[in-house]
mmCIF file of C-alpha atoms and ligand atoms in Angstrom:
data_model
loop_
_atom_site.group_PDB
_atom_site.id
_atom_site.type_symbol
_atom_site.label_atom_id
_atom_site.label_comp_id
_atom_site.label_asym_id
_atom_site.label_seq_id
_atom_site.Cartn_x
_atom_site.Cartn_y
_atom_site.Cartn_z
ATOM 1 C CA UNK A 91 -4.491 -4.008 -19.162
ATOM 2 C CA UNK A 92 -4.683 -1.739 -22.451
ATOM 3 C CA UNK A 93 -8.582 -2.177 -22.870
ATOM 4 C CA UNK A 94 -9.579 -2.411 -19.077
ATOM 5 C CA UNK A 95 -9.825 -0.027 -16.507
ATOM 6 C CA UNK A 96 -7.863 2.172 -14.192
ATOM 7 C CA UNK A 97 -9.906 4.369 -11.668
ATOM 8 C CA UNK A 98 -8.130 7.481 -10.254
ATOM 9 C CA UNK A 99 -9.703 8.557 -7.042
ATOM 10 C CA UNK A 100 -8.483 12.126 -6.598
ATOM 11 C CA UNK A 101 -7.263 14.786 -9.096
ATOM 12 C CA UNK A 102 -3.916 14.099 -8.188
ATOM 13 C CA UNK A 103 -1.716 15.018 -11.537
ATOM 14 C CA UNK A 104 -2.654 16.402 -14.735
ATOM 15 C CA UNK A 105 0.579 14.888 -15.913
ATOM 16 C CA UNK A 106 -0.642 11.660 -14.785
ATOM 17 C CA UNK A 107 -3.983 11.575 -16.088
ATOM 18 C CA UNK A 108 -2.960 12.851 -19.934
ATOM 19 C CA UNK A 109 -0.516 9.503 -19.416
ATOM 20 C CA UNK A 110 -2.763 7.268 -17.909
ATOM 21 C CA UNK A 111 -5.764 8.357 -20.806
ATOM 22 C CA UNK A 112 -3.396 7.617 -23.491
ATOM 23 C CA UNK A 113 -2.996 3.842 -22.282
ATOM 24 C CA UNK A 114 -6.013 2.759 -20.371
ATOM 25 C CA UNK A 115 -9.721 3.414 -20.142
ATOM 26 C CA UNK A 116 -9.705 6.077 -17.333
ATOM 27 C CA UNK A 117 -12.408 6.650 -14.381
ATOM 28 C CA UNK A 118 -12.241 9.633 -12.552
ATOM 29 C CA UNK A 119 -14.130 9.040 -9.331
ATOM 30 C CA UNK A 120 -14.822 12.978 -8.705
ATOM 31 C CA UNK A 121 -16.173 13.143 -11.703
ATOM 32 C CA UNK A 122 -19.655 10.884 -10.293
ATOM 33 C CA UNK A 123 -21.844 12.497 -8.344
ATOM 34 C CA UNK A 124 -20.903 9.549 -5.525
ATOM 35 C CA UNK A 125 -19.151 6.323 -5.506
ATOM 36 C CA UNK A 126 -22.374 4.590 -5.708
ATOM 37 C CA UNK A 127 -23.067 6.198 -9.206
ATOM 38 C CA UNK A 128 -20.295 5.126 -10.499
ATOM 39 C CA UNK A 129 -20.395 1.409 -9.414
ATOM 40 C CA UNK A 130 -23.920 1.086 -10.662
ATOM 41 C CA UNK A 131 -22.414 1.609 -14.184
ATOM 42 C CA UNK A 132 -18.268 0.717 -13.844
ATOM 43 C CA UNK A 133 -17.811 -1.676 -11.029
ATOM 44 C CA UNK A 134 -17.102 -4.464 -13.436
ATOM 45 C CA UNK A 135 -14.648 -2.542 -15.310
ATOM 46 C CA UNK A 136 -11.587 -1.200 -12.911
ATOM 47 C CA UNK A 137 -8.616 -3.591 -12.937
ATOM 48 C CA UNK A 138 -6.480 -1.110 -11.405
ATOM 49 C CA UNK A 139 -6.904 1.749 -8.705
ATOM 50 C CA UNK A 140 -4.696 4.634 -8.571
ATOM 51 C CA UNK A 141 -5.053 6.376 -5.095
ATOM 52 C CA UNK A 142 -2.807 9.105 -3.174
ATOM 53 C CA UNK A 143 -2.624 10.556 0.291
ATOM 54 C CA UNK A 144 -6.278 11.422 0.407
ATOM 55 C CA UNK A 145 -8.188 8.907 -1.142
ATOM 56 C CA UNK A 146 -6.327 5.412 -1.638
ATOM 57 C CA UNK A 147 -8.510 2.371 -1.845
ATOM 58 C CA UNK A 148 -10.441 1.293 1.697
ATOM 59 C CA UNK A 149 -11.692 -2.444 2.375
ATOM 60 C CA UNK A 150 -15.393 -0.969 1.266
ATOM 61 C CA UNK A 151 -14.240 0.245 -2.370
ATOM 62 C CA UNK A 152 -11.625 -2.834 -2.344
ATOM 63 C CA UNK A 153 -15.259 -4.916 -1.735
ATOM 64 C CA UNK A 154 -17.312 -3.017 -4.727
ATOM 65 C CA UNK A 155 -14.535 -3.762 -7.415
ATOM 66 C CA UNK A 156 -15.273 -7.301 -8.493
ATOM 67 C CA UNK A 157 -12.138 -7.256 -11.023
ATOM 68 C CA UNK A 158 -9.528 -5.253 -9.021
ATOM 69 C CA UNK A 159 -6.049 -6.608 -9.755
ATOM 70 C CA UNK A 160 -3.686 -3.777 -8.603
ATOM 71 C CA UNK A 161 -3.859 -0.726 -6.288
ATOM 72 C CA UNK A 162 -0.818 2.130 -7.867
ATOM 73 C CA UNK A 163 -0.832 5.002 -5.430
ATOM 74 C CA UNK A 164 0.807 7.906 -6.285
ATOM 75 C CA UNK A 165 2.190 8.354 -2.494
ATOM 76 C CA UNK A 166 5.268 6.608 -0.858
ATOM 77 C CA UNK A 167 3.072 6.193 2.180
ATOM 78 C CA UNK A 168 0.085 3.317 2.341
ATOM 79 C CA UNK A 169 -2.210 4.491 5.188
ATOM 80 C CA UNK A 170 -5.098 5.139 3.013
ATOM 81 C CA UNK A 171 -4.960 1.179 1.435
ATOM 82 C CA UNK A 172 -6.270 -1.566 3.306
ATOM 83 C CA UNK A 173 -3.289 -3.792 2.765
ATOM 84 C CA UNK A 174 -4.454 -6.691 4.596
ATOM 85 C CA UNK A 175 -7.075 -6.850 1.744
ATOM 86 C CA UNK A 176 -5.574 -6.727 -0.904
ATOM 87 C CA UNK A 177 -2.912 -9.603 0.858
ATOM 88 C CA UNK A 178 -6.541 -11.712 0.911
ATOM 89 C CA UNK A 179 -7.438 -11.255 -2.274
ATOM 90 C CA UNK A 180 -4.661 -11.604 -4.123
ATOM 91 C CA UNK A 181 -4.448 -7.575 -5.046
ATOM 92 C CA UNK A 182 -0.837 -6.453 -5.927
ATOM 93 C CA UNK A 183 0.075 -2.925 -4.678
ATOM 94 C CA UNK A 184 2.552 -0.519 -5.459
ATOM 95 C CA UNK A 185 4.168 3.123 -4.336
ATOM 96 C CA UNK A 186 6.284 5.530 -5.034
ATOM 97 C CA UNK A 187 9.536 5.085 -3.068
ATOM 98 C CA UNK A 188 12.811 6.747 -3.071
ATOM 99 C CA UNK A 189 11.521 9.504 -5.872
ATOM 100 C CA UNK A 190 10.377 12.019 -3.719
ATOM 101 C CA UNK A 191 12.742 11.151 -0.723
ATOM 102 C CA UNK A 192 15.259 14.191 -1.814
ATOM 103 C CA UNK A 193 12.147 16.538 -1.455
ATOM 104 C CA UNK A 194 10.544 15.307 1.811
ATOM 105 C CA UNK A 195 14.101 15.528 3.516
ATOM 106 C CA UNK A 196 14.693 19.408 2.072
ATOM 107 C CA UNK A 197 11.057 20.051 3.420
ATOM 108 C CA UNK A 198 12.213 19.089 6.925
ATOM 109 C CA UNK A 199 15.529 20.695 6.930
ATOM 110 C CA UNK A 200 13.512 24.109 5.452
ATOM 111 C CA UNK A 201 10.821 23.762 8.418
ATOM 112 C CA UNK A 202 13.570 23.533 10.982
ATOM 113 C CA UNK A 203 15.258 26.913 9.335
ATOM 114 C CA UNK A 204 11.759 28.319 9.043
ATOM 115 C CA UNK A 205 10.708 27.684 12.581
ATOM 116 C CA UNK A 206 13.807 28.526 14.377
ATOM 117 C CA UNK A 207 14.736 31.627 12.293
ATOM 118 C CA UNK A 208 11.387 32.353 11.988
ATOM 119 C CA UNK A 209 11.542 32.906 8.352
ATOM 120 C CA UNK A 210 7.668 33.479 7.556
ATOM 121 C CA UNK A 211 7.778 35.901 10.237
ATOM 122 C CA UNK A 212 10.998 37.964 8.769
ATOM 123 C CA UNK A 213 8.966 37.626 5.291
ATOM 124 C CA UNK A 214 6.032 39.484 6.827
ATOM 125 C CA UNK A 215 7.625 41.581 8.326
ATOM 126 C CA UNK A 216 9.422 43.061 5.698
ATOM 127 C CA UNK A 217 6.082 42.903 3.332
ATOM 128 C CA UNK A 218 3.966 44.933 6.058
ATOM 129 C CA UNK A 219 6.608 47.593 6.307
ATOM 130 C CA UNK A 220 7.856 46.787 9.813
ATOM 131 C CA UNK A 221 11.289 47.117 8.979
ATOM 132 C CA UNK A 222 11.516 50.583 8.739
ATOM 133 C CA UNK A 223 10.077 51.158 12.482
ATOM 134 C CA UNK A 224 13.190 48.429 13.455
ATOM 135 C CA UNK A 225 15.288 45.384 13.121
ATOM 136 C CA UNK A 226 13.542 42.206 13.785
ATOM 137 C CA UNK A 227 14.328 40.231 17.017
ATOM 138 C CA UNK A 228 17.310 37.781 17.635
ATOM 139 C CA UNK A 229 15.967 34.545 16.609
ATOM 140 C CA UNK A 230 17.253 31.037 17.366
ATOM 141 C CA UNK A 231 20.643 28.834 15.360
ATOM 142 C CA UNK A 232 19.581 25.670 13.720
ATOM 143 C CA UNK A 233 23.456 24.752 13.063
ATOM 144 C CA UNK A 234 24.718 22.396 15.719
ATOM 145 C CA UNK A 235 21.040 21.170 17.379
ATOM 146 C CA UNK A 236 20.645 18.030 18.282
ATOM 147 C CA UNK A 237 18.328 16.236 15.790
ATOM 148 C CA UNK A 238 16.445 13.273 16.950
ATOM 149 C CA UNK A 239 14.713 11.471 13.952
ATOM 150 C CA UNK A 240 11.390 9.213 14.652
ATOM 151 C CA UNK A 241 12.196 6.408 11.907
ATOM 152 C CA UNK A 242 15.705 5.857 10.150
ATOM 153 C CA UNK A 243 14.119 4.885 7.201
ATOM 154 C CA UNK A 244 14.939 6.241 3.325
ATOM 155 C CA UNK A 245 13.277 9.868 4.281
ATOM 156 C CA UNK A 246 14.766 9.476 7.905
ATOM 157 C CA UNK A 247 18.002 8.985 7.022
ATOM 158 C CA UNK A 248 18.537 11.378 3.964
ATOM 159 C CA UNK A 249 17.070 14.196 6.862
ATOM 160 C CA UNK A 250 20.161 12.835 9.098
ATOM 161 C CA UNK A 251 22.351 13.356 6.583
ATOM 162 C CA UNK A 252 21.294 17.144 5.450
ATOM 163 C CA UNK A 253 21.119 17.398 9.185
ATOM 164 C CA UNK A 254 24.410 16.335 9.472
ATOM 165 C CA UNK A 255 25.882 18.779 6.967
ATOM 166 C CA UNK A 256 24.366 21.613 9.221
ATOM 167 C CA UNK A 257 27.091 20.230 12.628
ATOM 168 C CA UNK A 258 23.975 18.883 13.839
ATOM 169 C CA UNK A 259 24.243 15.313 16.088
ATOM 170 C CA UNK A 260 21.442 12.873 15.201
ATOM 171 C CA UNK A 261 19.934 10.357 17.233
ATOM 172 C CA UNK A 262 16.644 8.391 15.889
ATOM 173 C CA UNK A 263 14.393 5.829 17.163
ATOM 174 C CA UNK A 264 12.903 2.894 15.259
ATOM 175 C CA UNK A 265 12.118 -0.575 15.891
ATOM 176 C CA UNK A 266 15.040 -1.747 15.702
ATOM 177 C CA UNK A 267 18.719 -0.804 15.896
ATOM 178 C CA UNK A 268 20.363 0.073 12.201
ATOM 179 C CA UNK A 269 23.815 -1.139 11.175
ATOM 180 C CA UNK A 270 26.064 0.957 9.698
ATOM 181 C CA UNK A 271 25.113 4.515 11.276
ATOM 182 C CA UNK A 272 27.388 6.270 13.617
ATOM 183 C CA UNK A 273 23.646 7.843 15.069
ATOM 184 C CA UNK A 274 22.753 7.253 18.593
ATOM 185 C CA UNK A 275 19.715 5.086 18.434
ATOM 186 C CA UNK A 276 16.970 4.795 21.590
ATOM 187 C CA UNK A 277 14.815 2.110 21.613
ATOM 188 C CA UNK A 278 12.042 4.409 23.367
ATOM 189 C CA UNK A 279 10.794 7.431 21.945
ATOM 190 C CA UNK A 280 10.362 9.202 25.301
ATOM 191 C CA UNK A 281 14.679 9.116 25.680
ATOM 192 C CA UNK A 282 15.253 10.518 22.403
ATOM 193 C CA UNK A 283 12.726 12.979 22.625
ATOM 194 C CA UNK A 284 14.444 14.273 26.332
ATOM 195 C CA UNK A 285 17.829 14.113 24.639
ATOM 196 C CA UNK A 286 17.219 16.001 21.509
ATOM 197 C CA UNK A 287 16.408 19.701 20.533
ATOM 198 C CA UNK A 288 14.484 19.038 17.464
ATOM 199 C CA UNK A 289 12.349 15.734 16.963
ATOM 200 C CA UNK A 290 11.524 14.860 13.738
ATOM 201 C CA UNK A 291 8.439 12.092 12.726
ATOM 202 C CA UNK A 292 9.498 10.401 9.690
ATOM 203 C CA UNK A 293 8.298 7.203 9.980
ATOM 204 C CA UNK A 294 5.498 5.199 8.457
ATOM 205 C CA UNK A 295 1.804 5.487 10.061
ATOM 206 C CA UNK A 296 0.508 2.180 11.465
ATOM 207 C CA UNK A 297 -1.731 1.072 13.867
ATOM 208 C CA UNK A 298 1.775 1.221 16.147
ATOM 209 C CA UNK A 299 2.799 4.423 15.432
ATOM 210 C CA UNK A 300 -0.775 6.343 15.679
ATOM 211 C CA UNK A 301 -0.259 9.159 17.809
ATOM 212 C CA UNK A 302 3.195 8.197 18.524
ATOM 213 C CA UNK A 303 3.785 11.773 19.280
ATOM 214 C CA UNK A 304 1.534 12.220 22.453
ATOM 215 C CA UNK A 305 1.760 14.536 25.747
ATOM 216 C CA UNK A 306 4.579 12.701 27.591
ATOM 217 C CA UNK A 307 6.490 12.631 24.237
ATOM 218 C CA UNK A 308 5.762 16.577 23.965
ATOM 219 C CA UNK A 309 6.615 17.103 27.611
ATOM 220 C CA UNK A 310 9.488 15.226 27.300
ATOM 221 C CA UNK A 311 10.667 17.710 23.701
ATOM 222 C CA UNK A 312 10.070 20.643 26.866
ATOM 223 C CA UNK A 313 9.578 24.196 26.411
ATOM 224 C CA UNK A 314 12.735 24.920 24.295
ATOM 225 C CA UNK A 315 12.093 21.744 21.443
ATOM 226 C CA UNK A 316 11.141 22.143 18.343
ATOM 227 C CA UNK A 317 8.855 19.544 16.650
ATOM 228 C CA UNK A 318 8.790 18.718 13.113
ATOM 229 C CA UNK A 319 6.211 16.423 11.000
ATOM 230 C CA UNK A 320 6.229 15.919 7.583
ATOM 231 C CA UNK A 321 4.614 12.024 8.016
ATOM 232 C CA UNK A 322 1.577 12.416 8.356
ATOM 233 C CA UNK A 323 -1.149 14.134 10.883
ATOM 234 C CA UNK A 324 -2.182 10.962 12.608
ATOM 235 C CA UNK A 325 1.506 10.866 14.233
ATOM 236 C CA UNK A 326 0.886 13.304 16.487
ATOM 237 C CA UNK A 327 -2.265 13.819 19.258
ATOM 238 C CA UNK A 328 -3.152 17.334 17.413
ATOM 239 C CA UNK A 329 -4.934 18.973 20.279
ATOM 240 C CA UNK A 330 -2.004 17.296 23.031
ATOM 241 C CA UNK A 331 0.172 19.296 20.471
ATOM 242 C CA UNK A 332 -2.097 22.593 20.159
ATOM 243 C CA UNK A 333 -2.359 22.628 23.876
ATOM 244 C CA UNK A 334 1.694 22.278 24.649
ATOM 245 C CA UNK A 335 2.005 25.223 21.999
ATOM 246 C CA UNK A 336 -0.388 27.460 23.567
ATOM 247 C CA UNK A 337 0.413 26.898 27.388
ATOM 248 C CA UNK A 338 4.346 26.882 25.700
ATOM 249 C CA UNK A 339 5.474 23.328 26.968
ATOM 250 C CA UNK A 340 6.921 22.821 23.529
ATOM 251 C CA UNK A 341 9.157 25.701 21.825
ATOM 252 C CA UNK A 342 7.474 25.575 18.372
ATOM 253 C CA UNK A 343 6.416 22.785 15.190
ATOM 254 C CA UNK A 344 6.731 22.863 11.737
ATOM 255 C CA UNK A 345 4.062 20.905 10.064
ATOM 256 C CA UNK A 346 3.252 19.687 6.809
ATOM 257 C CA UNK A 347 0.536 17.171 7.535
ATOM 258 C CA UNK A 348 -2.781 17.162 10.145
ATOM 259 C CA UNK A 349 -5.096 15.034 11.703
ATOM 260 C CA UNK A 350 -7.700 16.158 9.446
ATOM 261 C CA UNK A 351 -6.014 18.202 6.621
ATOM 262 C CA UNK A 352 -7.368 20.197 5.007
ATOM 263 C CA UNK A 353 -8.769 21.349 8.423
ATOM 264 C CA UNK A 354 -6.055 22.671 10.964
ATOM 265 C CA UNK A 355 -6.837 23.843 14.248
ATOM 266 C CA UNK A 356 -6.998 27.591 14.148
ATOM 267 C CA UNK A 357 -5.661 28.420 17.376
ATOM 268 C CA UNK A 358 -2.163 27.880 15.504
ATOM 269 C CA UNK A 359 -2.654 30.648 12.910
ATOM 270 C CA UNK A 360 -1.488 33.102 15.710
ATOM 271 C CA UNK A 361 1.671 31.746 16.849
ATOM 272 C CA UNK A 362 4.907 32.949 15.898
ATOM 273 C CA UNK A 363 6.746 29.429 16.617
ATOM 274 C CA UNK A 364 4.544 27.599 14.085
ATOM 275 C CA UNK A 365 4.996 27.202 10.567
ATOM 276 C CA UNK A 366 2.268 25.072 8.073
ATOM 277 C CA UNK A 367 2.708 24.048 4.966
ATOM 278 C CA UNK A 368 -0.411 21.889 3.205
ATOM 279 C CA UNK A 369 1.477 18.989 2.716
ATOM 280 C CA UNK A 370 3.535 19.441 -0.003
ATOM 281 C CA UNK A 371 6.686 17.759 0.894
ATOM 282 C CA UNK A 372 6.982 15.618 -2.378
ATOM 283 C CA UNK A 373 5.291 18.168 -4.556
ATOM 284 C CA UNK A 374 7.637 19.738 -6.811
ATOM 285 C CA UNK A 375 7.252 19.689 -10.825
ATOM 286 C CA UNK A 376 10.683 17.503 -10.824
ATOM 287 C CA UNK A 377 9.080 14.863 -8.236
ATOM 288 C CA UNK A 378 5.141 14.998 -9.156
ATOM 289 C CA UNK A 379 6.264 13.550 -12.397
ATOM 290 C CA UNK A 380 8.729 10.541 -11.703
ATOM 291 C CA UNK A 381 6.186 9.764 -9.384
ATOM 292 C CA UNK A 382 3.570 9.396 -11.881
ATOM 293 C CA UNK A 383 6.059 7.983 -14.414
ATOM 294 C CA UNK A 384 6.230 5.231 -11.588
ATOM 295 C CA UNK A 385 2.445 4.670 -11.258
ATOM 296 C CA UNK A 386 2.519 3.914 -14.854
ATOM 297 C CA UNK A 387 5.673 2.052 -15.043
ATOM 298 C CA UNK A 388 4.297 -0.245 -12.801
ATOM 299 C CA UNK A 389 0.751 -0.454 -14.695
ATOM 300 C CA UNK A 390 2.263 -1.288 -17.981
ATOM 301 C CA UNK A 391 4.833 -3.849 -15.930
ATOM 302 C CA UNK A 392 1.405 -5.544 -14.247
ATOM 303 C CA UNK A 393 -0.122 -5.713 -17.881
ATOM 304 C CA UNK A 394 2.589 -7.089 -19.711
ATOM 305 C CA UNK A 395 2.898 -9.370 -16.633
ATOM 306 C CA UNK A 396 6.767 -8.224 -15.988
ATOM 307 C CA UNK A 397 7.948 -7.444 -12.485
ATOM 308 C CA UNK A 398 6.217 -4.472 -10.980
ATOM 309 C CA UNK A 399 9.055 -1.840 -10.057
ATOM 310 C CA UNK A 400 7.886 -1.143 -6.559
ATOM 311 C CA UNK A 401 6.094 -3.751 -5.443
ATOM 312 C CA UNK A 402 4.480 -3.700 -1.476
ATOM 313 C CA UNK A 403 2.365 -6.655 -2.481
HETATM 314 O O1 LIG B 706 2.770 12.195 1.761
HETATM 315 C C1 LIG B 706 3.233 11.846 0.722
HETATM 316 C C2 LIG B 706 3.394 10.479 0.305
HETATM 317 O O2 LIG B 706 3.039 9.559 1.053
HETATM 318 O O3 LIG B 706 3.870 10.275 -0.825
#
């Protein structure tokens, strides 16, 4: 793949596009004043795309690349490809796995501190002088909770474990039952959201798990449960979820994805029980860059015709 093309759709890493510039011919889509405008002239040319958790590679761009071998995306998670696509035509895709697991899992853990100790409220209140009129209020413990975890996958379990290192007791729901966990598994969301008192989403969106989290599961969380996201927005019915917050039939969230990120609904930038983050949970220095090390690993594997390192497809 040396002389042919890789198109990045997104600036996603400056690390990643000094490396990818050094070894192919690189696109940058943003760079065109519109996709058309850069098909007219480059359609021919990309062999590989490399997407991320914005802009990954749909059925229509998929469609305009006559030569597209392999989709890289610099994201563990593949909503934004059109996998059943590529499976037709032959495309081979890869993600980023297992680097960035280590950061997603702290993420969680830090929401649940953040939103139960209220830790962005302490830090404001300290920065607009509040402390010297009085303490701040009691708060709520995080040690000990009951943690139920939507999808025991790699994030899902390393946020048991960290969970577990806190006294907490996890329970999870996934499609199936895993060996080797001492967890309490439910095979319906609705009983592990009643029997937990923080409910985590860490599981893969698909067409199934689209607004897993919706008003029964909320109800079910009740007035004193936390809920935390760091999937993705779709996971949850956003204005089921802005609704329980405001009429409080849910005790608070911690969210680091949204339906339509960057947009989140205002109404949450006045409650105290809410933190949001704009989803970072794999972006640290450390993790940015073994994830693009991986995007390129598995270029220069495809090119040299080796076995790709993280193959989907
Ligand atoms: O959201 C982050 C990822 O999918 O890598």
């Amino acid at each position: 793949m040396e002389t042919t093309g890789v198109l990045m759709t997104n600036p996603m890493s400056s690390y990643l596009e000094g490396e990818l510039e050094k070894r192919f011919k690189l696109f940058k889509l943003w760079h065109y004043p519109s996709m058309a405008d850069f098909l007219r002239e480059n359609a021919n040319s990309v062999k590989a795309v490399v997407g991320d958790t914005k802009i990954g590679a749909d059925a229509q761009l998929i469609d305009s690349l006559p030569r597209l071998e392999m989709v890289a995306s610099y994201s563990v998670g593949l909503d934004k490809i059109d996998l059943r696509k590529c499976e037709q035509k032959g495309i081979r895709v890869t993600n980023t796995p297992d680097v960035l697991t280590d950061d997603v899992a702290d993420l969680a853990i830090g929401l649940m501190l953040a939103v139960l100790r209220r830790l962005c409220v302490c830090d404001g209140f300290v920065r607009s002088g509040s402390w010297k009129k009085g303490d701040f209020r009691l708060t709520t413990k995080f040690s000990g909770k009951s943690v139920g975890i939507v999808g025991l996958g790699r994030i899902g379990s390393a946020i048991a474990k960290r969970a577990q290192a806190f006294g907490c007791k996890i329970s999870y729901f996934s499609r199936s039952e895993k060996p080797c966990t001492d967890y309490k598994y439910y095979s319906n969301i609705m009983d592990l959201a009643s029997n937990c008192e923080v409910l985590v989403v860490a599981c893969a969106l698909t067409k199934e798990t689209h607004h897993i989290i919706n008003r029964e599961v909320i109800n079910a969380l009740g007035p004193k449960g936390i809920l935390i996201n760091i999937g993705r927005g779709r996971h949850i019915d956003e204005p089921e979820l802005v609704s329980a917050l405001m009429e409080g039939r849910l005790g608070g969230a911690g969210l680091d994805v949204f339906e339509k990120e960057p947009d989140v609904p205002e109404e949450l930038f006045g409650l105290e029980n809410v933190v949001l983050l704009p989803h970072v949970g794999s972006d640290s220095l450390e993790t940015g860059q073994a994830m693009a090390d991986l995007v390129i690993q598995n270029l220069e594997a495809y090119s040299l015709k080796k076995p790709l390192l993280t193959p989907v497809i």
